[in-house]
mmCIF file of C-alpha atoms in Angstrom:
data_model
loop_
_atom_site.group_PDB
_atom_site.id
_atom_site.type_symbol
_atom_site.label_atom_id
_atom_site.label_comp_id
_atom_site.label_asym_id
_atom_site.label_seq_id
_atom_site.Cartn_x
_atom_site.Cartn_y
_atom_site.Cartn_z
ATOM 1 C CA UNK A 177 175.376 175.723 142.666
ATOM 2 C CA UNK A 178 174.770 179.442 142.979
ATOM 3 C CA UNK A 179 177.602 181.796 142.113
ATOM 4 C CA UNK A 180 178.231 185.477 141.547
ATOM 5 C CA UNK A 181 181.195 186.893 139.618
ATOM 6 C CA UNK A 182 182.152 190.566 139.842
ATOM 7 C CA UNK A 183 182.626 192.506 136.602
ATOM 8 C CA UNK A 184 186.053 192.111 134.994
ATOM 9 C CA UNK A 185 186.277 194.761 132.266
ATOM 10 C CA UNK A 186 188.222 198.009 132.133
ATOM 11 C CA UNK A 187 185.289 200.438 132.029
ATOM 12 C CA UNK A 188 184.068 201.737 135.385
ATOM 13 C CA UNK A 189 182.317 204.687 136.897
ATOM 14 C CA UNK A 190 182.641 203.262 140.368
ATOM 15 C CA UNK A 191 185.180 201.172 142.220
ATOM 16 C CA UNK A 192 185.520 197.802 140.601
ATOM 17 C CA UNK A 193 187.703 195.279 142.343
ATOM 18 C CA UNK A 194 190.637 193.756 140.468
ATOM 19 C CA UNK A 195 189.706 190.283 141.710
ATOM 20 C CA UNK A 196 187.241 187.671 140.557
ATOM 21 C CA UNK A 197 184.635 187.008 143.240
ATOM 22 C CA UNK A 198 182.583 183.821 143.466
ATOM 23 C CA UNK A 199 179.861 182.879 145.941
ATOM 24 C CA UNK A 200 179.018 179.176 145.869
ATOM 25 C CA UNK A 201 176.267 177.523 147.906
ATOM 26 C CA UNK A 202 176.772 173.764 148.272
ATOM 27 C CA UNK A 203 173.772 171.735 147.061
ATOM 28 C CA UNK A 204 171.780 169.604 149.511
ATOM 29 C CA UNK A 205 172.808 166.345 147.866
ATOM 30 C CA UNK A 206 176.508 167.146 147.607
ATOM 31 C CA UNK A 207 178.870 164.500 149.008
ATOM 32 C CA UNK A 208 181.473 165.511 151.592
ATOM 33 C CA UNK A 209 184.690 166.089 149.627
ATOM 34 C CA UNK A 210 187.757 168.258 150.169
ATOM 35 C CA UNK A 211 187.124 171.926 149.538
ATOM 36 C CA UNK A 212 190.170 172.336 147.280
ATOM 37 C CA UNK A 213 188.868 169.622 144.942
ATOM 38 C CA UNK A 214 185.290 170.952 145.071
ATOM 39 C CA UNK A 215 186.268 174.526 144.196
ATOM 40 C CA UNK A 216 188.633 173.381 141.436
ATOM 41 C CA UNK A 217 185.828 171.360 139.843
ATOM 42 C CA UNK A 218 183.302 174.197 140.097
ATOM 43 C CA UNK A 219 185.333 177.162 138.804
ATOM 44 C CA UNK A 220 186.459 177.068 135.192
ATOM 45 C CA UNK A 221 190.174 177.489 134.426
ATOM 46 C CA UNK A 222 191.167 177.079 138.074
ATOM 47 C CA UNK A 223 193.818 174.632 139.276
ATOM 48 C CA UNK A 224 194.170 172.669 142.497
ATOM 49 C CA UNK A 225 197.396 174.539 143.283
ATOM 50 C CA UNK A 226 195.792 177.963 142.675
ATOM 51 C CA UNK A 227 192.872 177.058 144.936
ATOM 52 C CA UNK A 228 195.184 175.778 147.687
ATOM 53 C CA UNK A 229 197.235 178.987 147.562
ATOM 54 C CA UNK A 230 194.012 180.965 147.819
ATOM 55 C CA UNK A 231 192.958 178.939 150.853
ATOM 56 C CA UNK A 232 196.345 179.514 152.516
ATOM 57 C CA UNK A 233 196.048 183.268 151.861
ATOM 58 C CA UNK A 234 192.583 183.420 153.408
ATOM 59 C CA UNK A 235 190.922 184.136 150.058
ATOM 60 C CA UNK A 236 188.621 181.112 150.264
ATOM 61 C CA UNK A 237 186.116 181.254 153.114
ATOM 62 C CA UNK A 238 183.387 178.863 154.240
ATOM 63 C CA UNK A 239 180.499 180.574 156.011
ATOM 64 C CA UNK A 240 182.818 183.611 156.380
ATOM 65 C CA UNK A 241 185.444 181.523 158.201
ATOM 66 C CA UNK A 242 188.950 180.475 157.108
ATOM 67 C CA UNK A 243 189.453 176.767 156.503
ATOM 68 C CA UNK A 244 192.237 174.398 155.481
ATOM 69 C CA UNK A 245 192.554 172.621 152.149
ATOM 70 C CA UNK A 246 191.445 169.318 153.675
ATOM 71 C CA UNK A 247 188.154 170.766 154.980
ATOM 72 C CA UNK A 248 185.223 168.556 153.920
ATOM 73 C CA UNK A 249 182.348 170.584 152.535
ATOM 74 C CA UNK A 250 178.811 170.140 153.851
ATOM 75 C CA UNK A 251 175.413 170.749 152.214
ATOM 76 C CA UNK A 252 174.391 174.357 152.694
ATOM 77 C CA UNK A 253 177.943 175.660 153.121
ATOM 78 C CA UNK A 254 178.419 179.088 151.563
ATOM 79 C CA UNK A 255 181.856 179.304 149.974
ATOM 80 C CA UNK A 256 183.376 182.699 149.089
ATOM 81 C CA UNK A 257 186.294 182.657 146.639
ATOM 82 C CA UNK A 258 188.482 185.593 145.611
ATOM 83 C CA UNK A 259 190.900 185.009 142.710
ATOM 84 C CA UNK A 260 193.271 187.486 141.082
ATOM 85 C CA UNK A 261 192.444 188.688 137.592
ATOM 86 C CA UNK A 262 194.394 187.135 134.664
ATOM 87 C CA UNK A 263 198.018 188.152 134.304
ATOM 88 C CA UNK A 264 198.955 191.018 131.999
ATOM 89 C CA UNK A 265 201.962 190.327 129.795
ATOM 90 C CA UNK A 266 203.156 193.900 129.514
ATOM 91 C CA UNK A 267 205.926 195.388 131.603
ATOM 92 C CA UNK A 268 205.007 198.670 133.274
ATOM 93 C CA UNK A 269 207.401 201.472 132.349
ATOM 94 C CA UNK A 270 208.112 203.927 135.206
ATOM 95 C CA UNK A 271 207.209 207.513 134.308
ATOM 96 C CA UNK A 272 207.676 210.740 136.244
ATOM 97 C CA UNK A 273 204.022 211.722 136.515
ATOM 98 C CA UNK A 274 202.841 214.145 139.227
ATOM 99 C CA UNK A 275 200.662 212.415 141.813
ATOM 100 C CA UNK A 276 198.286 214.185 144.177
ATOM 101 C CA UNK A 277 198.833 212.175 147.346
ATOM 102 C CA UNK A 278 196.099 212.762 149.921
ATOM 103 C CA UNK A 279 197.517 210.365 152.535
ATOM 104 C CA UNK A 280 200.437 207.978 152.851
ATOM 105 C CA UNK A 281 201.941 205.667 155.470
ATOM 106 C CA UNK A 282 204.034 202.481 155.382
ATOM 107 C CA UNK A 283 201.099 200.331 154.266
ATOM 108 C CA UNK A 284 198.941 202.331 151.883
ATOM 109 C CA UNK A 285 198.381 205.624 150.157
ATOM 110 C CA UNK A 286 195.311 207.506 148.948
ATOM 111 C CA UNK A 287 195.596 209.474 145.705
ATOM 112 C CA UNK A 288 193.295 211.949 144.001
ATOM 113 C CA UNK A 289 193.171 210.964 140.317
ATOM 114 C CA UNK A 290 192.590 213.806 137.858
ATOM 115 C CA UNK A 291 190.066 213.419 135.036
ATOM 116 C CA UNK A 292 191.526 212.099 131.803
ATOM 117 C CA UNK A 293 194.078 209.801 133.442
ATOM 118 C CA UNK A 294 193.791 206.050 132.839
ATOM 119 C CA UNK A 295 194.384 204.048 136.009
ATOM 120 C CA UNK A 296 196.520 201.199 134.658
ATOM 121 C CA UNK A 297 198.127 200.173 131.347
ATOM 122 C CA UNK A 298 195.835 198.334 128.949
ATOM 123 C CA UNK A 299 195.161 198.099 125.242
ATOM 124 C CA UNK A 300 195.511 201.582 123.748
ATOM 125 C CA UNK A 301 196.901 203.104 126.949
ATOM 126 C CA UNK A 302 200.303 201.620 127.770
ATOM 127 C CA UNK A 303 201.859 204.846 129.089
ATOM 128 C CA UNK A 304 200.815 207.922 131.006
ATOM 129 C CA UNK A 305 198.680 205.959 133.472
ATOM 130 C CA UNK A 306 198.455 206.270 137.221
ATOM 131 C CA UNK A 307 200.300 202.966 137.593
ATOM 132 C CA UNK A 308 203.210 204.235 135.456
ATOM 133 C CA UNK A 309 203.499 207.116 137.907
ATOM 134 C CA UNK A 310 203.225 204.818 140.935
ATOM 135 C CA UNK A 311 206.002 202.550 139.669
ATOM 136 C CA UNK A 312 208.252 205.602 139.287
ATOM 137 C CA UNK A 313 207.330 206.907 142.749
ATOM 138 C CA UNK A 314 208.012 203.617 144.536
ATOM 139 C CA UNK A 315 210.961 201.313 144.287
ATOM 140 C CA UNK A 316 208.606 198.381 144.720
ATOM 141 C CA UNK A 317 204.856 197.908 144.990
ATOM 142 C CA UNK A 318 203.124 194.598 145.735
ATOM 143 C CA UNK A 319 201.365 192.595 143.086
ATOM 144 C CA UNK A 320 199.327 189.590 144.055
ATOM 145 C CA UNK A 321 199.853 186.439 141.926
ATOM 146 C CA UNK A 322 198.210 186.986 138.552
ATOM 147 C CA UNK A 323 198.012 190.760 139.027
ATOM 148 C CA UNK A 324 201.075 191.716 136.983
ATOM 149 C CA UNK A 325 200.896 195.159 135.410
ATOM 150 C CA UNK A 326 198.732 196.620 138.188
ATOM 151 C CA UNK A 327 201.071 197.040 141.176
ATOM 152 C CA UNK A 328 199.391 198.358 144.294
ATOM 153 C CA UNK A 329 195.923 198.574 142.773
ATOM 154 C CA UNK A 330 192.929 197.177 144.618
ATOM 155 C CA UNK A 331 190.247 199.035 142.616
ATOM 156 C CA UNK A 332 189.873 201.433 139.706
ATOM 157 C CA UNK A 333 187.778 204.311 138.474
ATOM 158 C CA UNK A 334 187.122 205.281 134.895
ATOM 159 C CA UNK A 335 189.496 207.444 132.864
ATOM 160 C CA UNK A 336 187.143 210.443 132.786
ATOM 161 C CA UNK A 337 185.998 210.077 136.395
ATOM 162 C CA UNK A 338 188.035 212.063 138.908
ATOM 163 C CA UNK A 339 188.618 211.331 142.564
ATOM 164 C CA UNK A 340 189.985 209.076 145.259
ATOM 165 C CA UNK A 341 191.736 205.717 144.992
ATOM 166 C CA UNK A 342 193.454 203.675 147.706
ATOM 167 C CA UNK A 343 196.788 202.061 146.806
ATOM 168 C CA UNK A 344 198.255 199.128 148.768
ATOM 169 C CA UNK A 345 201.974 199.206 149.579
ATOM 170 C CA UNK A 346 202.239 195.680 151.005
ATOM 171 C CA UNK A 347 200.768 192.306 150.101
ATOM 172 C CA UNK A 348 198.957 192.041 153.442
ATOM 173 C CA UNK A 349 197.417 195.485 152.943
ATOM 174 C CA UNK A 350 196.353 194.561 149.429
ATOM 175 C CA UNK A 351 194.646 191.370 150.574
ATOM 176 C CA UNK A 352 192.928 193.112 153.510
ATOM 177 C CA UNK A 353 191.594 195.942 151.349
ATOM 178 C CA UNK A 354 190.489 193.542 148.617
ATOM 179 C CA UNK A 355 188.400 191.665 151.185
ATOM 180 C CA UNK A 356 186.706 194.915 152.196
ATOM 181 C CA UNK A 357 185.708 195.544 148.586
ATOM 182 C CA UNK A 358 184.532 191.932 148.296
ATOM 183 C CA UNK A 359 182.238 192.302 151.312
ATOM 184 C CA UNK A 360 181.003 195.783 150.232
ATOM 185 C CA UNK A 361 182.222 197.464 153.429
ATOM 186 C CA UNK A 362 184.163 200.197 151.599
ATOM 187 C CA UNK A 363 182.371 203.566 151.823
ATOM 188 C CA UNK A 364 182.226 205.305 148.442
ATOM 189 C CA UNK A 365 180.546 208.640 147.783
ATOM 190 C CA UNK A 366 180.346 210.252 144.342
ATOM 191 C CA UNK A 367 179.170 213.651 143.166
ATOM 192 C CA UNK A 368 177.285 213.707 139.869
ATOM 193 C CA UNK A 369 175.721 216.488 137.847
ATOM 194 C CA UNK A 370 172.705 215.007 136.089
ATOM 195 C CA UNK A 371 170.137 216.227 133.605
ATOM 196 C CA UNK A 372 166.760 217.176 135.056
ATOM 197 C CA UNK A 373 165.426 217.117 138.605
ATOM 198 C CA UNK A 374 164.656 213.757 140.231
ATOM 199 C CA UNK A 375 161.148 213.576 141.704
ATOM 200 C CA UNK A 376 162.343 212.256 145.059
ATOM 201 C CA UNK A 377 164.841 213.995 147.328
ATOM 202 C CA UNK A 378 166.564 210.665 147.958
ATOM 203 C CA UNK A 379 166.148 207.083 146.867
ATOM 204 C CA UNK A 380 167.708 203.750 145.985
ATOM 205 C CA UNK A 381 168.177 202.323 142.507
ATOM 206 C CA UNK A 382 168.159 198.517 142.692
ATOM 207 C CA UNK A 383 168.490 197.220 139.141
ATOM 208 C CA UNK A 384 170.863 194.680 137.633
ATOM 209 C CA UNK A 385 173.538 196.066 135.330
ATOM 210 C CA UNK A 386 174.990 194.167 132.378
ATOM 211 C CA UNK A 387 176.553 194.727 128.987
ATOM 212 C CA UNK A 388 174.420 195.819 126.086
ATOM 213 C CA UNK A 389 174.058 193.280 123.314
ATOM 214 C CA UNK A 390 174.335 196.115 120.773
ATOM 215 C CA UNK A 391 177.502 197.730 122.168
ATOM 216 C CA UNK A 392 179.756 195.844 124.590
ATOM 217 C CA UNK A 393 181.259 199.082 125.906
ATOM 218 C CA UNK A 394 177.864 200.282 127.076
ATOM 219 C CA UNK A 395 176.070 198.958 130.150
ATOM 220 C CA UNK A 396 172.313 198.750 130.493
ATOM 221 C CA UNK A 397 169.960 198.037 133.350
ATOM 222 C CA UNK A 398 167.791 194.967 133.806
ATOM 223 C CA UNK A 399 165.274 195.868 136.542
ATOM 224 C CA UNK A 400 163.674 192.417 136.375
ATOM 225 C CA UNK A 401 167.030 190.785 137.161
ATOM 226 C CA UNK A 402 166.910 188.659 134.004
ATOM 227 C CA UNK A 403 170.462 189.592 133.010
ATOM 228 C CA UNK A 404 173.534 191.314 134.385
ATOM 229 C CA UNK A 405 174.647 191.489 138.011
ATOM 230 C CA UNK A 406 173.002 192.837 141.124
ATOM 231 C CA UNK A 407 173.681 196.591 141.433
ATOM 232 C CA UNK A 408 172.522 199.045 144.098
ATOM 233 C CA UNK A 409 173.052 202.817 144.147
ATOM 234 C CA UNK A 410 171.746 205.144 146.862
ATOM 235 C CA UNK A 411 171.273 208.760 145.787
ATOM 236 C CA UNK A 412 170.393 212.116 147.350
ATOM 237 C CA UNK A 413 169.659 215.412 145.578
ATOM 238 C CA UNK A 414 171.943 218.157 146.900
ATOM 239 C CA UNK A 415 171.033 221.043 144.560
ATOM 240 C CA UNK A 416 168.207 221.580 142.107
ATOM 241 C CA UNK A 417 169.217 223.887 139.275
ATOM 242 C CA UNK A 418 166.058 223.788 137.152
ATOM 243 C CA UNK A 419 167.469 221.865 134.186
ATOM 244 C CA UNK A 420 170.197 219.923 136.022
ATOM 245 C CA UNK A 421 170.768 218.653 139.568
ATOM 246 C CA UNK A 422 173.779 217.969 141.747
ATOM 247 C CA UNK A 423 173.317 214.463 143.119
ATOM 248 C CA UNK A 424 175.264 212.493 145.723
ATOM 249 C CA UNK A 425 175.595 208.783 144.913
ATOM 250 C CA UNK A 426 176.712 206.098 147.339
ATOM 251 C CA UNK A 427 177.692 202.747 145.907
ATOM 252 C CA UNK A 428 176.604 199.577 147.648
ATOM 253 C CA UNK A 429 178.016 197.520 144.780
ATOM 254 C CA UNK A 430 180.661 198.450 142.229
ATOM 255 C CA UNK A 431 179.511 197.336 138.804
ATOM 256 C CA UNK A 432 180.895 198.597 135.531
ATOM 257 C CA UNK A 433 179.440 202.058 134.749
ATOM 258 C CA UNK A 434 176.976 201.542 137.590
ATOM 259 C CA UNK A 435 176.182 205.177 138.377
ATOM 260 C CA UNK A 436 176.059 206.177 134.726
ATOM 261 C CA UNK A 437 173.714 203.319 133.797
ATOM 262 C CA UNK A 438 171.545 203.725 136.909
ATOM 263 C CA UNK A 439 171.063 207.472 136.506
ATOM 264 C CA UNK A 440 170.127 207.000 132.841
ATOM 265 C CA UNK A 441 167.638 204.337 133.974
ATOM 266 C CA UNK A 442 166.189 206.883 136.405
ATOM 267 C CA UNK A 443 165.748 209.279 133.484
ATOM 268 C CA UNK A 444 168.582 211.586 134.537
ATOM 269 C CA UNK A 445 171.796 210.771 132.612
ATOM 270 C CA UNK A 446 175.032 212.414 133.710
ATOM 271 C CA UNK A 447 175.756 215.821 132.227
ATOM 272 C CA UNK A 448 178.028 215.523 129.143
ATOM 273 C CA UNK A 449 178.163 211.717 129.364
ATOM 274 C CA UNK A 450 178.523 210.910 125.657
ATOM 275 C CA UNK A 451 178.212 207.160 126.146
ATOM 276 C CA UNK A 452 174.838 207.452 127.894
ATOM 277 C CA UNK A 453 173.259 210.340 125.982
ATOM 278 C CA UNK A 454 174.202 213.140 128.346
ATOM 279 C CA UNK A 455 176.154 215.092 125.732
ATOM 280 C CA UNK A 456 172.919 216.446 124.220
ATOM 281 C CA UNK A 457 170.407 218.948 125.607
ATOM 282 C CA UNK A 458 168.018 216.801 127.633
ATOM 283 C CA UNK A 459 166.187 219.553 129.508
ATOM 284 C CA UNK A 460 165.642 223.241 128.853
ATOM 285 C CA UNK A 461 164.630 225.597 126.063
ATOM 286 C CA UNK A 462 165.428 225.754 122.362
ATOM 287 C CA UNK A 463 166.577 229.388 122.497
ATOM 288 C CA UNK A 464 169.978 230.054 120.931
ATOM 289 C CA UNK A 465 171.185 231.737 124.132
ATOM 290 C CA UNK A 466 170.512 228.550 126.113
ATOM 291 C CA UNK A 467 172.136 226.356 123.464
ATOM 292 C CA UNK A 468 175.222 228.567 123.554
ATOM 293 C CA UNK A 469 175.291 228.297 127.350
ATOM 294 C CA UNK A 470 175.172 224.479 127.205
ATOM 295 C CA UNK A 471 177.927 224.372 124.586
ATOM 296 C CA UNK A 472 180.089 226.526 126.829
ATOM 297 C CA UNK A 473 179.440 224.222 129.791
ATOM 298 C CA UNK A 474 180.404 221.182 127.692
ATOM 299 C CA UNK A 475 183.672 222.889 126.758
ATOM 300 C CA UNK A 476 184.435 223.649 130.410
ATOM 301 C CA UNK A 477 183.570 220.100 131.483
ATOM 302 C CA UNK A 478 184.515 217.890 128.493
ATOM 303 C CA UNK A 479 183.617 214.610 130.223
ATOM 304 C CA UNK A 480 180.893 212.973 132.279
ATOM 305 C CA UNK A 481 180.241 214.994 135.439
ATOM 306 C CA UNK A 482 181.287 212.367 137.976
ATOM 307 C CA UNK A 483 183.708 212.696 140.883
ATOM 308 C CA UNK A 484 184.738 210.161 143.559
ATOM 309 C CA UNK A 485 184.467 212.600 146.461
ATOM 310 C CA UNK A 486 185.014 210.410 149.530
ATOM 311 C CA UNK A 487 186.457 207.034 150.401
ATOM 312 C CA UNK A 488 186.216 205.225 153.735
ATOM 313 C CA UNK A 489 187.762 201.944 154.856
ATOM 314 C CA UNK A 490 189.360 200.142 157.782
ATOM 315 C CA UNK A 491 193.139 200.442 157.916
ATOM 316 C CA UNK A 492 194.593 196.968 157.234
ATOM 317 C CA UNK A 493 197.121 197.192 160.092
ATOM 318 C CA UNK A 494 195.785 199.579 162.740
ATOM 319 C CA UNK A 495 192.100 198.603 162.215
ATOM 320 C CA UNK A 496 191.303 202.299 162.487
ATOM 321 C CA UNK A 497 188.401 203.575 160.391
ATOM 322 C CA UNK A 498 189.714 206.094 157.869
ATOM 323 C CA UNK A 499 187.681 208.552 155.794
ATOM 324 C CA UNK A 500 189.091 210.801 153.072
ATOM 325 C CA UNK A 501 187.382 213.562 151.147
ATOM 326 C CA UNK A 502 188.379 215.691 148.184
ATOM 327 C CA UNK A 503 186.601 218.719 146.661
ATOM 328 C CA UNK A 504 185.258 218.906 143.141
ATOM 329 C CA UNK A 505 187.998 219.361 140.526
ATOM 330 C CA UNK A 506 188.280 222.655 138.678
ATOM 331 C CA UNK A 507 186.305 221.663 135.557
ATOM 332 C CA UNK A 508 183.383 220.241 137.539
ATOM 333 C CA UNK A 509 183.329 223.158 139.992
ATOM 334 C CA UNK A 510 183.370 225.759 137.196
ATOM 335 C CA UNK A 511 180.526 224.090 135.310
ATOM 336 C CA UNK A 512 178.477 223.856 138.493
ATOM 337 C CA UNK A 513 179.092 227.528 139.247
ATOM 338 C CA UNK A 514 177.948 228.497 135.749
ATOM 339 C CA UNK A 515 174.692 226.609 136.300
ATOM 340 C CA UNK A 516 174.171 228.259 139.677
ATOM 341 C CA UNK A 517 174.667 231.705 138.134
ATOM 342 C CA UNK A 518 172.455 230.839 135.184
ATOM 343 C CA UNK A 519 169.400 229.879 137.261
ATOM 344 C CA UNK A 520 169.803 233.006 139.395
ATOM 345 C CA UNK A 521 169.973 235.443 136.474
ATOM 346 C CA UNK A 522 167.667 233.735 133.941
ATOM 347 C CA UNK A 523 164.390 234.044 135.839
#
């Protein structure tokens, strides 16, 4: 059996789905048995009832096609399974928190999350989250079974990453959008300010990402694929500013801290990314004037320089392709402007 499970933790720099994803290829010698029994036996902590509900909801596919619970598996079948993450026991308290709504209709909304805001309640952050604000804004938001505490959420971005998130307002919309994340058809573009100047104008980073054995909050790359999960980031240099560069990153996968880990692997950690070494001077001179300039930039942008700038998907009801964009937030834009002025005057 071959299987692939998406990351489940609460630390992201890119969009990480709130569902467990499994890909199972049926072995050549496997006997023909019902799919609900086969999946239950293969996936730990699953139940026959949970699998059957998933099949009825279209969250269990065979060769990308919906089946019934009595379908008999065949050797070579590729089974895709999408389960909800484990239930959270906490009740979400509605809070009157301002939301920057970019788009809204009867089925979904797109919000622009400011830096510093946690997306949903979790250990250490039970209030003041985006979800607390969403619960106040709506009388009712959908939660799929097992997704208590995260109403409307299909994906997340990290606390100190700013930018766009899509919120589902109906169960059908939530399921449809979750499938798009599962099949990597969501378009996600990020802006990152990184240390140094990449050699190539554009490229692809294809290196597995997994948790560090030394620090479970930190992700590291495994280019040989020996550990972690498959992760692919496409990048393009937009501006070269001598000691830093503005880089566009497009996610093909959405692993935990993917962009941050990949750019560090490339030798260009994100500017002021404390977790990945970007909060120290990585390029430049040792003159006190330059050190003072960097300190000032860190104070203006007191977080990793990462912004979810655009988000594209297919509308779950109209099937229309939708693309949303949002400019750099104030802290990121001001730091970038300081760098642009610096390289023009310090010649």
